Amino acid sequence: MPERTLVSPQDIQRALVRVAHEIVERNRGASDIVLVGMQTRGVPLANRLAATIQGLEGITVPVGSLDISLYRDDLSSLSLKPTVRRTDIPVDIAEKQVVLVDDVFYTGRSIRAAMDALIDLGRPQSIQLAVLIDRGHRELPIRADYVGKNIPTSKNEEIKVYVKEVDGEDKVTIIAPGKEVTDEND
Amino acid sequence: MKTIEPGAGIATPDTFPPPPIAVWQHRHILDLDDFTREEIELVLDTANAMSEVLTREVRKVPTLRGKTVVTMFYEPSTRTRASFELAAKNLSADTVSLDASKSSVTKGESLIDSLRTIQALGADFIVMRHSQSGAPYLATQHVNCSIINAGDGWHAHPSQALLDIYTIRRHSGKLDNLKVAIVGDIMHSRVARSNIWGMSTMGARIVLCAPNTLLPRYMENFLAKCQLPHISIETDIEPALEDADVVMPLRLQMERQQSGLLPSLREYIQLYQLTTERLSLARQNVLVMHPGPINEGIEISPEVAHGAQSVIEEQVSNGVAIRMALLYLIAGGKNK
Amino acid sequence: MSTTLLISGGRIIDPSQGIDKVADLLITKGKIAWIGDKSKAPSQPDLTSIDATGLTVCPGFVDLHCHLREPGFEDKETIATGTKAAAKGGFTTICCMPNTNPPLDTQTSIDYVKKMTEIEGTVQVLPIGCITKGRQGKELTEMNELAKVGVIGFSDDGDPVSSSRIMSMAMDYSQDLGLPIIDHCEDKELSDGGFMNDGWVSARLGLKGIPKAAEEIIIARDLALAQLTGAKLHVAHVSTEGSVELIRRAKEKGVSVTAEVTPHHLTLTEERVMGSQLTYDTNAKVNPPLRTQEDIAALIQGLKDGAIDAIATDHAPHTLVDKMCEFGLAAFGISGLETALACLMSLVHGGQLDLKTLISKLSFEPARIIGTRYGELGTLKAGCRADITLFDPNKEWIVDSQDFVSKGKNTPFDGCHFKGRVSMTILSGKVIYRDNSA
């Protein structure tokens, strides 16, 4: 199946810089923000946002990681369990604005699980959502506050985000299965 | 003529990050003799994540919500049973604990019938401890629930061995080439057997130390047949402890002396008790472990049991994390 | 069916006469008439002809050791079902052990067995009487009485005679009767609490083992007593290399001892307990336990050089409840009558034992140990009772315990592919079993 690059490394970087600006603007500064990256690729993205914000405001925004494996709603149907990675949030999130950071926003189920996890961890003042790619097809009433790029897709396509810290390069690709050819002999 | 509707018949990509390629092959946890190194490491890594959950204010995650874990103990136990029940509760499962001494077992109900009844009541997991070696294997042949062996006779105690390995890893990083001395009643010890399998898979060198009457006569043949080369046997405690990185005395049951396997507890203590003096033969940063419950003053002196090298209490807390990891890893799945 | 049968075209193997040739055999009025050429056969209109082409024809098998469980344990087996199973296995004479309830320690209980055999039995059943009253190991039974009633020997099987004093007295007392004392040799103090052979498998599975010495000690004791008293000793179900050696040396010294071995001890090792996965298979739980490859080799050698005289099944049927439980709690025993031949044929096909020796150990030799009080058994000599087994040495089949005629489905051979199957069993000139499988 052909894999096509949709977003180049430079465009990814530009989108992240813009999102960082938007976060600072919306929250009127960066003093009580906590960035929480969703395992796995959300974590390096959150780190990059923190670096940009550091450059803008001179403030070190704490970055945490969140693994939502234990909050999935589909565990009963999986025979192979996802590896549970570290959840590590270095500060108390009470009274803070938590910004969840994820690479692809699709049905919204991951974010629902993430919100459950955050609420188990403390009582943030607000939870906001920053995503690199929004591909549509929401199944739950959840929206993103900050979107890097909108990419409309159909359900049988797959969006793959490559992040340098995890995959060795930055890019976003789409994998679209070709249309099936009908066989006259059927 | 066939047409394919977009989206129909083609699996939609998972909306969560996709699960990794199969490392895990187990529906039950019976013993460590069929665990690969990757599988053991998966349990340890998952336990790491579970440990973090245990540090929270609210020590609960919804992972096993709606699942039922039944503990069925035919032998008394406080720590293992409580550990499994807490592990299940922390994952939001419902737990039921059955004590065989107070159940219909006293009316003569067979093990298979008891298990079938528990299955009919809706158990997803059965955690069982039994005095007969092999009982959990019988269970897997007669019920569909996932069976976790919490100790069967002299044979196996896999969750204990896993938490032992986890404890060592937390302190020493890897187990490769570490010298682990297991001292005590090897013959009757399911903890020793499971650790033999698990620790040697993880690369440790093991020394089993016991008087001859407490060692299976054909232990060496067993080790040779099962290709476990880095395990040796000692009847003398001093060479066993020399340069050991981990020392694990085993509980000596009083019945062993009563059934004549030992002339007296006094002699056992003289030859095998882990004292501060004997411990000094081991490495400086040796870990002192014990599967519990401890007979202070018999296999281990109180000073060593509560000394700086002892990680015995940590083993207990690690036990909850390991058991949470096991429940998580074998939960559910229709595609078996 | 007429009383004249002609079995033609089979390979007739009769160790008692040293016969091994393709020939025909005529039976008249329940007795063997001759072995020769069918052209000699009388032209009677009511002559029944049996085509034995491709089959082996031999004396009906004689089992020295089998448990029929009746009276007292009819849920495990009855004389009716046990003898049917025997017929299916090619056995025409079986000796039943007295560990019934009540045990066969008086004339009354033995009369019962004889009666039931008459009414419901399919094969000839010869009783073995207890050595001690109630098999308690304390007082001798009325051996003379039991001999009069027709026992072919004495045994407390299921248990040994633990007291050397009692065994010595039993041997002294039974001597003049000319009947063997059959001992189940096991030192109970050593074997106590053990469930399988003490070896690497028991070490791995965490099960208490039964050491080989437990058998060898009592065999050595019994041999010394037999030498002392001059009595006839028969050692039941020999299972170890050491035991074979002890018996061999005693025979060389002229001690009056005979010995038997079971089909399962000749073909399975302790590893069978582990099954194909680690299943703690109770179907492999038997006493004496399955041992090692070295023991199997020694037992086969013992058969070849005569240290071991006979093969006996030790058929021990149990109910499902007795076996489908934790290994430590399961009953000891294998239901072996219906798989005996096939299992032993694997040794023949594997080149470890030749067919003539096998047939001898299943017919002529056990008959020799029983003696002639019931006529000449285990032979195809003219004038002897026509007890004949026909089998196909190459027929392939898969064991399915659900097909067993015996009530006992407890076999470690379930699912095994075997080559060799009984085709027909004839007792006293009548066909008592015919294989109808494809």
Short mmCIF file of N, CA and C in Angstrom, two decimals, chain A residues 53-165:
data_model
loop_
_atom_site.label_atom_id
_atom_site.label_comp_id
_atom_site.label_asym_id
_atom_site.label_seq_id
_atom_site.Cartn_x
_atom_site.Cartn_y
_atom_site.Cartn_z
N ILE A 53 8.21 27.54 24.34
CA ILE A 53 7.64 28.45 25.34
C ILE A 53 8.74 29.04 26.21
N GLN A 54 9.73 28.23 26.51
CA GLN A 54 10.90 28.70 27.27
C GLN A 54 11.53 29.88 26.55
N GLY A 55 11.68 29.71 25.23
CA GLY A 55 12.27 30.79 24.42
C GLY A 55 11.39 32.04 24.43
N LEU A 56 10.09 31.88 24.41
CA LEU A 56 9.17 33.02 24.35
C LEU A 56 9.06 33.75 25.67
N GLU A 57 8.85 33.01 26.73
CA GLU A 57 8.48 33.62 28.01
C GLU A 57 9.59 33.55 29.05
N GLY A 58 10.61 32.75 28.75
CA GLY A 58 11.68 32.59 29.74
C GLY A 58 11.23 31.74 30.92
N ILE A 59 10.14 31.02 30.74
CA ILE A 59 9.64 30.19 31.86
C ILE A 59 9.82 28.72 31.49
N THR A 60 10.26 27.93 32.48
CA THR A 60 10.34 26.47 32.26
C THR A 60 8.99 25.86 32.61
N VAL A 61 8.32 25.39 31.59
CA VAL A 61 7.02 24.74 31.82
C VAL A 61 7.26 23.26 32.14
N PRO A 62 6.72 22.75 33.22
CA PRO A 62 6.92 21.33 33.53
C PRO A 62 6.25 20.45 32.48
N VAL A 63 6.97 19.35 32.13
CA VAL A 63 6.45 18.40 31.14
C VAL A 63 6.32 17.03 31.79
N GLY A 64 5.14 16.44 31.62
CA GLY A 64 4.96 15.09 32.16
C GLY A 64 4.60 14.12 31.05
N SER A 65 4.58 12.82 31.37
CA SER A 65 4.15 11.81 30.39
C SER A 65 2.98 11.06 30.98
N LEU A 66 2.09 10.65 30.09
CA LEU A 66 0.88 9.95 30.53
C LEU A 66 0.67 8.73 29.66
N ASP A 67 0.56 7.56 30.31
CA ASP A 67 0.25 6.34 29.56
C ASP A 67 -1.19 5.96 29.88
N ILE A 68 -1.99 5.78 28.83
CA ILE A 68 -3.41 5.54 29.08
C ILE A 68 -3.81 4.08 28.92
N SER A 69 -2.81 3.16 28.79
CA SER A 69 -3.15 1.74 28.58
C SER A 69 -4.13 1.22 29.62
N LEU A 70 -3.92 1.67 30.86
CA LEU A 70 -4.77 1.14 31.93
C LEU A 70 -6.17 1.72 31.92
N TYR A 71 -6.39 2.70 31.03
CA TYR A 71 -7.72 3.34 30.98
C TYR A 71 -8.47 3.05 29.69
N ARG A 72 -7.89 2.19 28.86
CA ARG A 72 -8.53 1.88 27.58
C ARG A 72 -9.89 1.22 27.81
N ASP A 73 -10.81 1.42 26.86
CA ASP A 73 -12.12 0.78 27.00
C ASP A 73 -12.21 -0.48 26.15
N ASP A 74 -11.10 -0.90 25.55
CA ASP A 74 -11.19 -2.04 24.64
C ASP A 74 -10.33 -3.22 25.10
N LEU A 75 -9.95 -3.20 26.39
CA LEU A 75 -9.03 -4.24 26.86
C LEU A 75 -9.60 -5.64 26.74
N SER A 76 -10.93 -5.79 26.92
CA SER A 76 -11.51 -7.14 26.88
C SER A 76 -11.36 -7.79 25.54
N SER A 77 -11.25 -6.98 24.47
CA SER A 77 -11.19 -7.60 23.15
C SER A 77 -9.77 -7.74 22.65
N LEU A 78 -8.82 -7.29 23.45
CA LEU A 78 -7.43 -7.42 23.02
C LEU A 78 -6.81 -8.63 23.68
N SER A 79 -6.24 -9.52 22.88
CA SER A 79 -5.54 -10.63 23.53
C SER A 79 -4.10 -10.24 23.83
N LEU A 80 -3.58 -9.27 23.06
CA LEU A 80 -2.22 -8.81 23.31
C LEU A 80 -2.30 -7.44 23.95
N LYS A 81 -1.71 -7.32 25.09
CA LYS A 81 -1.83 -6.06 25.79
C LYS A 81 -0.76 -5.09 25.35
N PRO A 82 -1.14 -3.81 25.23
CA PRO A 82 -0.10 -2.81 24.96
C PRO A 82 0.84 -2.72 26.14
N THR A 83 2.08 -2.48 25.84
CA THR A 83 3.05 -2.32 26.91
C THR A 83 2.72 -1.05 27.69
N VAL A 84 2.61 -1.19 28.99
CA VAL A 84 2.28 -0.02 29.80
C VAL A 84 3.56 0.76 30.06
N ARG A 85 3.56 2.00 29.61
CA ARG A 85 4.76 2.81 29.84
C ARG A 85 4.56 3.73 31.03
N ARG A 86 5.59 4.48 31.33
CA ARG A 86 5.60 5.32 32.52
C ARG A 86 4.58 6.46 32.45
N THR A 87 3.90 6.66 33.53
CA THR A 87 3.16 7.90 33.74
C THR A 87 3.95 8.68 34.77
N ASP A 88 4.39 9.84 34.38
CA ASP A 88 5.30 10.57 35.26
C ASP A 88 4.99 12.04 35.17
N ILE A 89 4.30 12.58 36.16
CA ILE A 89 4.00 14.02 36.11
C ILE A 89 4.69 14.65 37.30
N PRO A 90 5.71 15.44 37.03
CA PRO A 90 6.62 15.86 38.09
C PRO A 90 6.07 16.89 39.07
N VAL A 91 4.92 17.46 38.77
CA VAL A 91 4.38 18.45 39.71
C VAL A 91 2.95 18.07 40.06
N ASP A 92 2.45 18.68 41.10
CA ASP A 92 1.04 18.50 41.47
C ASP A 92 0.19 19.27 40.46
N ILE A 93 -0.80 18.60 39.88
CA ILE A 93 -1.58 19.28 38.84
C ILE A 93 -2.78 20.07 39.38
N ALA A 94 -2.97 20.00 40.70
CA ALA A 94 -4.10 20.76 41.28
C ALA A 94 -3.93 22.24 40.98
N GLU A 95 -5.01 22.88 40.58
CA GLU A 95 -5.03 24.32 40.29
C GLU A 95 -4.24 24.71 39.04
N LYS A 96 -3.79 23.72 38.28
CA LYS A 96 -3.01 24.06 37.10
C LYS A 96 -3.85 23.91 35.84
N GLN A 97 -3.38 24.54 34.76
CA GLN A 97 -3.98 24.30 33.45
C GLN A 97 -3.15 23.19 32.79
N VAL A 98 -3.76 22.05 32.65
CA VAL A 98 -3.02 20.93 32.03
C VAL A 98 -3.28 20.95 30.54
N VAL A 99 -2.22 20.96 29.76
CA VAL A 99 -2.39 20.87 28.32
C VAL A 99 -1.94 19.49 27.87
N LEU A 100 -2.90 18.68 27.45
CA LEU A 100 -2.56 17.35 26.92
C LEU A 100 -1.99 17.52 25.52
N VAL A 101 -0.95 16.74 25.21
CA VAL A 101 -0.34 16.85 23.90
C VAL A 101 -0.32 15.48 23.25
N ASP A 102 -0.91 15.40 22.02
CA ASP A 102 -0.92 14.09 21.35
C ASP A 102 -0.58 14.29 19.89
N ASP A 103 -0.18 13.20 19.23
CA ASP A 103 0.24 13.36 17.83
C ASP A 103 -0.97 13.36 16.88
N VAL A 104 -1.88 12.40 17.01
CA VAL A 104 -3.04 12.32 16.11
C VAL A 104 -4.32 12.33 16.91
N PHE A 105 -5.26 13.15 16.49
CA PHE A 105 -6.57 13.23 17.14
C PHE A 105 -7.57 12.60 16.18
N TYR A 106 -8.23 11.55 16.62
CA TYR A 106 -9.08 10.79 15.69
C TYR A 106 -10.46 10.62 16.32
N THR A 107 -10.72 9.46 16.97
CA THR A 107 -12.07 9.25 17.49
C THR A 107 -12.31 9.99 18.79
N GLY A 108 -11.24 10.30 19.48
CA GLY A 108 -11.39 10.96 20.77
C GLY A 108 -11.32 10.02 21.96
N ARG A 109 -11.24 8.70 21.70
CA ARG A 109 -11.26 7.77 22.84
C ARG A 109 -10.00 7.85 23.68
N SER A 110 -8.85 8.07 23.02
CA SER A 110 -7.61 8.21 23.79
C SER A 110 -7.71 9.38 24.74
N ILE A 111 -8.31 10.48 24.25
CA ILE A 111 -8.37 11.68 25.07
C ILE A 111 -9.34 11.48 26.23
N ARG A 112 -10.42 10.79 25.98
CA ARG A 112 -11.35 10.49 27.07
C ARG A 112 -10.63 9.72 28.17
N ALA A 113 -9.86 8.69 27.75
CA ALA A 113 -9.10 7.90 28.72
C ALA A 113 -8.10 8.78 29.45
N ALA A 114 -7.46 9.68 28.69
CA ALA A 114 -6.47 10.56 29.31
C ALA A 114 -7.10 11.47 30.35
N MET A 115 -8.29 11.97 30.06
CA MET A 115 -8.96 12.84 31.03
C MET A 115 -9.28 12.06 32.31
N ASP A 116 -9.74 10.80 32.15
CA ASP A 116 -10.00 9.98 33.34
C ASP A 116 -8.73 9.80 34.16
N ALA A 117 -7.64 9.58 33.46
CA ALA A 117 -6.37 9.37 34.17
C ALA A 117 -5.96 10.63 34.92
N LEU A 118 -6.08 11.79 34.23
CA LEU A 118 -5.67 13.04 34.87
C LEU A 118 -6.50 13.32 36.12
N ILE A 119 -7.79 13.05 36.00
CA ILE A 119 -8.65 13.33 37.14
C ILE A 119 -8.33 12.39 38.30
N ASP A 120 -7.87 11.17 38.00
CA ASP A 120 -7.43 10.27 39.07
C ASP A 120 -6.16 10.79 39.73
N LEU A 121 -5.39 11.57 38.96
CA LEU A 121 -4.11 12.02 39.48
C LEU A 121 -4.23 13.31 40.28
N GLY A 122 -5.33 13.99 40.14
CA GLY A 122 -5.45 15.25 40.86
C GLY A 122 -6.62 16.04 40.32
N ARG A 123 -6.74 17.30 40.70
CA ARG A 123 -7.86 18.10 40.22
C ARG A 123 -7.34 19.34 39.51
N PRO A 124 -7.09 19.19 38.18
CA PRO A 124 -6.57 20.38 37.49
C PRO A 124 -7.66 21.43 37.36
N GLN A 125 -7.24 22.66 37.19
CA GLN A 125 -8.22 23.73 37.04
C GLN A 125 -8.87 23.63 35.65
N SER A 126 -8.07 23.29 34.67
CA SER A 126 -8.65 23.05 33.35
C SER A 126 -7.79 22.03 32.61
N ILE A 127 -8.42 21.36 31.63
CA ILE A 127 -7.66 20.46 30.76
C ILE A 127 -7.86 20.98 29.33
N GLN A 128 -6.75 21.23 28.67
CA GLN A 128 -6.80 21.66 27.28
C GLN A 128 -6.11 20.62 26.43
N LEU A 129 -6.39 20.67 25.13
CA LEU A 129 -5.85 19.62 24.26
C LEU A 129 -5.13 20.23 23.07
N ALA A 130 -3.85 19.84 22.90
CA ALA A 130 -3.08 20.27 21.73
C ALA A 130 -2.73 19.03 20.92
N VAL A 131 -3.04 19.06 19.61
CA VAL A 131 -2.72 17.90 18.77
C VAL A 131 -1.95 18.36 17.55
N LEU A 132 -1.06 17.54 17.08
CA LEU A 132 -0.31 17.88 15.88
C LEU A 132 -1.22 17.73 14.66
N ILE A 133 -1.93 16.61 14.57
CA ILE A 133 -2.77 16.35 13.41
C ILE A 133 -4.19 16.03 13.88
N ASP A 134 -5.17 16.70 13.27
CA ASP A 134 -6.58 16.33 13.52
C ASP A 134 -7.10 15.69 12.23
N ARG A 135 -7.46 14.42 12.29
CA ARG A 135 -7.92 13.75 11.08
C ARG A 135 -9.42 13.53 11.02
N GLY A 136 -10.15 14.11 11.99
CA GLY A 136 -11.60 14.03 11.93
C GLY A 136 -12.14 12.70 12.44
N HIS A 137 -13.45 12.46 12.22
CA HIS A 137 -14.17 11.22 12.59
C HIS A 137 -14.30 11.03 14.09
N ARG A 138 -14.71 12.12 14.77
CA ARG A 138 -14.90 12.03 16.21
C ARG A 138 -16.03 11.07 16.55
N GLU A 139 -15.81 10.22 17.57
CA GLU A 139 -16.89 9.34 18.06
C GLU A 139 -17.39 9.79 19.41
N LEU A 140 -16.73 10.79 20.00
CA LEU A 140 -17.16 11.32 21.30
C LEU A 140 -17.18 12.85 21.20
N PRO A 141 -17.97 13.49 22.03
CA PRO A 141 -18.05 14.97 21.96
C PRO A 141 -16.83 15.65 22.61
N ILE A 142 -15.69 15.51 21.95
CA ILE A 142 -14.45 16.12 22.47
C ILE A 142 -13.84 16.93 21.36
N ARG A 143 -13.29 18.12 21.72
CA ARG A 143 -12.65 18.95 20.70
C ARG A 143 -11.24 19.32 21.12
N ALA A 144 -10.44 19.66 20.13
CA ALA A 144 -9.07 20.09 20.44
C ALA A 144 -9.03 21.61 20.53
N ASP A 145 -8.22 22.09 21.50
CA ASP A 145 -8.06 23.54 21.62
C ASP A 145 -7.01 24.06 20.64
N TYR A 146 -5.98 23.24 20.37
CA TYR A 146 -4.89 23.68 19.51
C TYR A 146 -4.63 22.59 18.49
N VAL A 147 -4.65 22.97 17.22
CA VAL A 147 -4.45 21.96 16.16
C VAL A 147 -3.30 22.39 15.28
N GLY A 148 -2.33 21.51 15.09
CA GLY A 148 -1.21 21.80 14.20
C GLY A 148 -1.67 21.83 12.76
N LYS A 149 -2.26 20.71 12.30
CA LYS A 149 -2.75 20.64 10.93
C LYS A 149 -4.05 19.85 10.89
N ASN A 150 -4.98 20.28 10.10
CA ASN A 150 -6.19 19.50 9.84
C ASN A 150 -5.98 18.66 8.60
N ILE A 151 -6.19 17.37 8.70
CA ILE A 151 -6.07 16.53 7.50
C ILE A 151 -7.34 15.70 7.40
N PRO A 152 -8.23 16.05 6.50
CA PRO A 152 -9.43 15.22 6.38
C PRO A 152 -9.05 13.85 5.79
N THR A 153 -9.61 12.82 6.36
CA THR A 153 -9.27 11.47 5.90
C THR A 153 -10.54 10.65 5.81
N SER A 154 -10.43 9.50 5.17
CA SER A 154 -11.55 8.56 5.27
C SER A 154 -11.11 7.43 6.22
N LYS A 155 -12.10 6.69 6.71
CA LYS A 155 -11.81 5.73 7.78
C LYS A 155 -10.88 4.60 7.37
N ASN A 156 -10.81 4.34 6.08
CA ASN A 156 -9.92 3.23 5.71
C ASN A 156 -8.52 3.70 5.40
N GLU A 157 -8.26 4.98 5.67
CA GLU A 157 -6.89 5.45 5.50
C GLU A 157 -6.19 5.48 6.85
N GLU A 158 -4.89 5.46 6.83
CA GLU A 158 -4.14 5.48 8.08
C GLU A 158 -3.18 6.65 8.07
N ILE A 159 -3.16 7.41 9.15
CA ILE A 159 -2.22 8.52 9.28
C ILE A 159 -1.07 8.06 10.16
N LYS A 160 0.16 8.26 9.70
CA LYS A 160 1.32 7.89 10.52
C LYS A 160 2.16 9.12 10.79
N VAL A 161 2.41 9.34 12.07
CA VAL A 161 3.27 10.46 12.46
C VAL A 161 4.62 9.90 12.85
N TYR A 162 5.67 10.45 12.24
CA TYR A 162 7.03 10.06 12.61
C TYR A 162 7.64 11.22 13.36
N VAL A 163 8.25 10.92 14.49
CA VAL A 163 8.82 11.97 15.32
C VAL A 163 10.28 11.64 15.53
N LYS A 164 11.15 12.65 15.30
CA LYS A 164 12.60 12.38 15.28
C LYS A 164 13.08 11.65 16.51
N GLU A 165 12.60 12.05 17.70
CA GLU A 165 13.10 11.47 18.95
C GLU A 165 12.74 9.99 19.09
#
